[in-house]
């Protein structure tokens, strides 16, 4: 396949990853191409659907299966913004896809696993597209880390509080300060 076509298809996959980012998902996008036509495209939906297999690659494969009315995707090529996980690689292998182009690498130094046999995994050469895919993922994980740091700090603050009395409408709390002294606070129950 020509380099320009590979880059054009990867740009479509990156646009799918941006959709996932906007929906607060891990930003991975995938498309499936057969006979130079995009037959399916998808992005991660696992967190919003609470379905563990809703990875971009598997969702795109399911859409392609339905469109072609066939579970075999012979002569199809998958483009994805992140190197597929082992679960996705198993589904890719079972669906008979022979070539997968990906942008961002998973940074693993493993030998070829059983699920990778009979499928050729090729990282694209365009550094701009690779860095765009990597940036989406890094930005999402920075957001998640910041969110979890805030949550952990809030939990830590709440651990130092003890409820000492409860009357309808009010909760009386005290904080234990570093010197062991107690400070009393009156808070309305809706703010706790």
Short mmCIF file of C-alpha atoms in Angstrom, two decimals:
data_model
loop_
_atom_site.label_atom_id
_atom_site.label_comp_id
_atom_site.label_asym_id
_atom_site.label_seq_id
_atom_site.Cartn_x
_atom_site.Cartn_y
_atom_site.Cartn_z
CA UNK A 1 0.00 0.00 0.00
CA UNK A 2 1.23 3.49 -0.84
CA UNK A 3 2.58 5.69 1.94
CA UNK A 4 0.07 8.49 1.20
CA UNK A 5 -2.87 6.09 1.49
CA UNK A 6 -1.53 4.68 4.77
CA UNK A 7 -1.26 8.22 6.19
CA UNK A 8 -4.74 9.17 4.94
CA UNK A 9 -6.29 6.13 6.61
CA UNK A 10 -4.34 6.73 9.81
CA UNK A 11 -5.68 10.30 9.93
CA UNK A 12 -9.21 8.86 9.87
CA UNK A 13 -8.28 6.54 12.76
CA UNK A 14 -6.84 9.51 14.68
CA UNK A 15 -10.13 11.37 14.17
CA UNK A 16 -11.89 8.37 15.74
CA UNK A 17 -9.44 8.54 18.67
CA UNK A 18 -10.33 12.22 19.15
CA UNK A 19 -14.00 11.19 19.43
CA UNK A 20 -13.04 8.78 22.20
CA UNK A 21 -11.07 11.53 23.96
CA UNK A 22 -14.09 13.85 23.88
CA UNK A 23 -16.24 11.06 25.36
CA UNK A 24 -13.77 10.63 28.24
CA UNK A 25 -12.47 7.30 26.93
CA UNK A 26 -8.89 6.17 26.36
CA UNK A 27 -8.27 7.78 22.94
CA UNK A 28 -7.78 4.90 20.52
CA UNK A 29 -9.38 4.83 17.09
CA UNK A 30 -9.48 2.10 14.45
CA UNK A 31 -10.69 1.67 10.91
CA UNK A 32 -10.90 -1.29 8.54
CA UNK A 33 -10.19 -0.90 4.84
CA UNK A 34 -11.07 -3.36 2.09
CA UNK A 35 -10.45 -2.70 -1.61
CA UNK A 36 -9.35 0.88 -0.78
CA UNK A 37 -12.70 1.62 0.89
CA UNK A 38 -13.25 2.29 4.60
CA UNK A 39 -15.81 -0.34 5.60
CA UNK A 40 -15.79 0.25 9.37
CA UNK A 41 -14.50 2.74 11.89
CA UNK A 42 -14.74 2.90 15.65
CA UNK A 43 -13.14 4.12 18.85
CA UNK A 44 -12.86 2.94 22.44
CA UNK A 45 -16.21 2.76 24.25
CA UNK A 46 -15.38 0.49 27.18
CA UNK A 47 -15.73 3.03 30.00
CA UNK A 48 -19.04 4.45 28.78
CA UNK A 49 -20.64 1.11 27.92
CA UNK A 50 -19.05 -0.91 30.76
CA UNK A 51 -18.40 -3.69 28.26
CA UNK A 52 -14.85 -4.97 28.54
CA UNK A 53 -14.46 -5.86 24.84
CA UNK A 54 -15.46 -2.42 23.53
CA UNK A 55 -11.93 -1.68 22.33
CA UNK A 56 -11.64 0.30 19.10
CA UNK A 57 -10.25 -2.64 17.13
CA UNK A 58 -12.91 -5.13 18.21
CA UNK A 59 -15.75 -2.64 17.66
CA UNK A 60 -14.46 -1.92 14.15
CA UNK A 61 -14.18 -5.65 13.41
CA UNK A 62 -17.77 -6.24 14.56
CA UNK A 63 -19.01 -3.39 12.34
CA UNK A 64 -17.07 -4.79 9.36
CA UNK A 65 -18.47 -8.29 10.03
CA UNK A 66 -22.00 -6.90 9.96
CA UNK A 67 -21.40 -4.81 6.86
CA UNK A 68 -19.91 -7.71 4.89
CA UNK A 69 -22.23 -10.27 6.51
CA UNK A 70 -19.16 -12.43 7.08
CA UNK A 71 -16.91 -13.10 10.07
CA UNK A 72 -13.90 -13.54 7.77
CA UNK A 73 -12.25 -10.24 6.90
CA UNK A 74 -9.87 -11.64 4.31
CA UNK A 75 -8.04 -8.98 2.30
CA UNK A 76 -8.95 -6.33 4.87
CA UNK A 77 -6.43 -4.05 6.54
CA UNK A 78 -6.84 -2.62 10.04
CA UNK A 79 -5.49 0.82 10.97
CA UNK A 80 -5.32 1.71 14.66
CA UNK A 81 -3.78 4.55 16.62
CA UNK A 82 -2.26 2.29 19.29
CA UNK A 83 -0.63 -1.09 18.88
CA UNK A 84 -3.38 -3.60 19.77
CA UNK A 85 -3.47 -5.40 23.11
CA UNK A 86 -3.33 -9.21 23.23
CA UNK A 87 -7.12 -9.50 23.44
CA UNK A 88 -7.54 -7.44 20.28
CA UNK A 89 -4.72 -9.33 18.57
CA UNK A 90 -6.58 -12.59 19.19
CA UNK A 91 -9.74 -11.20 17.60
CA UNK A 92 -7.73 -9.76 14.70
CA UNK A 93 -6.15 -13.16 14.09
CA UNK A 94 -9.51 -14.96 14.30
CA UNK A 95 -11.10 -12.51 11.86
CA UNK A 96 -8.41 -13.37 9.27
CA UNK A 97 -7.02 -9.83 8.97
CA UNK A 98 -3.45 -10.18 7.72
CA UNK A 99 -2.08 -6.62 8.00
CA UNK A 100 -2.38 -4.11 10.85
CA UNK A 101 -0.91 -0.59 10.69
CA UNK A 102 -0.54 1.24 13.99
CA UNK A 103 0.79 4.62 15.11
CA UNK A 104 1.76 4.60 18.81
CA UNK A 105 3.77 1.68 20.15
CA UNK A 106 2.94 -0.06 23.42
CA UNK A 107 6.64 0.03 24.45
CA UNK A 108 6.95 -3.65 25.11
CA UNK A 109 10.05 -5.67 24.43
CA UNK A 110 8.57 -9.09 23.99
CA UNK A 111 9.07 -11.70 21.35
CA UNK A 112 6.23 -12.37 18.93
CA UNK A 113 3.42 -14.07 20.82
CA UNK A 114 1.16 -16.84 19.54
CA UNK A 115 -1.65 -14.38 18.79
CA UNK A 116 0.62 -12.38 16.49
CA UNK A 117 1.38 -15.26 14.15
CA UNK A 118 -0.06 -14.98 10.63
CA UNK A 119 -0.64 -11.24 11.09
CA UNK A 120 1.84 -8.55 10.08
CA UNK A 121 2.01 -5.60 12.50
CA UNK A 122 3.57 -2.50 10.95
CA UNK A 123 4.23 0.80 12.69
CA UNK A 124 3.67 3.72 10.32
CA UNK A 125 6.63 5.91 9.40
CA UNK A 126 5.03 9.36 9.64
CA UNK A 127 6.44 10.85 12.87
CA UNK A 128 3.79 13.59 13.01
CA UNK A 129 0.94 11.07 13.03
CA UNK A 130 2.77 8.90 15.57
CA UNK A 131 3.32 11.88 17.88
CA UNK A 132 -0.30 13.01 17.48
CA UNK A 133 -1.57 9.56 18.50
CA UNK A 134 0.89 9.41 21.41
CA UNK A 135 -0.03 12.93 22.56
CA UNK A 136 -3.73 12.05 22.74
CA UNK A 137 -2.98 9.07 24.96
CA UNK A 138 -0.47 10.93 27.15
CA UNK A 139 -2.83 13.88 27.61
CA UNK A 140 -5.67 11.55 28.64
CA UNK A 141 -3.49 9.79 31.23
CA UNK A 142 -2.28 13.17 32.58
CA UNK A 143 -5.93 14.14 33.07
CA UNK A 144 -6.67 10.84 34.80
CA UNK A 145 -3.64 11.16 37.10
CA UNK A 146 -4.64 14.71 38.05
CA UNK A 147 -8.20 13.55 38.76
CA UNK A 148 -7.00 10.66 40.95
CA UNK A 149 -4.55 12.87 42.85
CA UNK A 150 -7.41 15.25 43.67
CA UNK A 151 -9.62 12.36 44.77
CA UNK A 152 -6.86 10.84 46.91
CA UNK A 153 -6.20 14.21 48.59
CA UNK A 154 -9.90 14.58 49.35
CA UNK A 155 -10.02 11.07 50.82
CA UNK A 156 -6.93 11.83 52.93
CA UNK A 157 -8.59 14.98 54.28
CA UNK A 158 -11.79 13.11 55.08
CA UNK A 159 -9.88 10.42 56.98
CA UNK A 160 -8.83 13.02 59.55
CA UNK A 161 -12.49 13.87 60.27
CA UNK A 162 -14.73 11.98 62.63
CA UNK A 163 -18.47 12.35 63.05
CA UNK A 164 -19.17 12.88 66.74
CA UNK A 165 -22.85 13.67 66.72
CA UNK A 166 -25.68 13.78 64.28
CA UNK A 167 -28.85 15.84 64.49
CA UNK A 168 -31.31 16.12 61.62
CA UNK A 169 -29.99 18.79 59.29
CA UNK A 170 -26.51 19.08 60.80
CA UNK A 171 -23.45 16.93 61.18
CA UNK A 172 -20.89 17.90 63.82
CA UNK A 173 -17.34 17.07 62.78
CA UNK A 174 -13.96 17.55 64.28
CA UNK A 175 -10.53 17.54 62.66
CA UNK A 176 -7.53 16.15 64.42
CA UNK A 177 -4.64 18.54 63.88
CA UNK A 178 -0.96 17.64 64.04
CA UNK A 179 -0.67 18.63 67.71
CA UNK A 180 -3.52 16.30 68.65
CA UNK A 181 -5.97 19.11 69.37
CA UNK A 182 -9.52 19.06 68.10
CA UNK A 183 -11.30 21.69 66.05
CA UNK A 184 -15.07 21.49 65.88
CA UNK A 185 -17.00 22.25 62.72
CA UNK A 186 -20.69 22.36 62.04
CA UNK A 187 -21.64 21.32 58.53
CA UNK A 188 -24.96 20.84 56.91
CA UNK A 189 -25.44 17.20 55.92
CA UNK A 190 -25.80 17.96 52.21
CA UNK A 191 -22.18 19.16 52.06
CA UNK A 192 -20.68 16.02 53.58
#
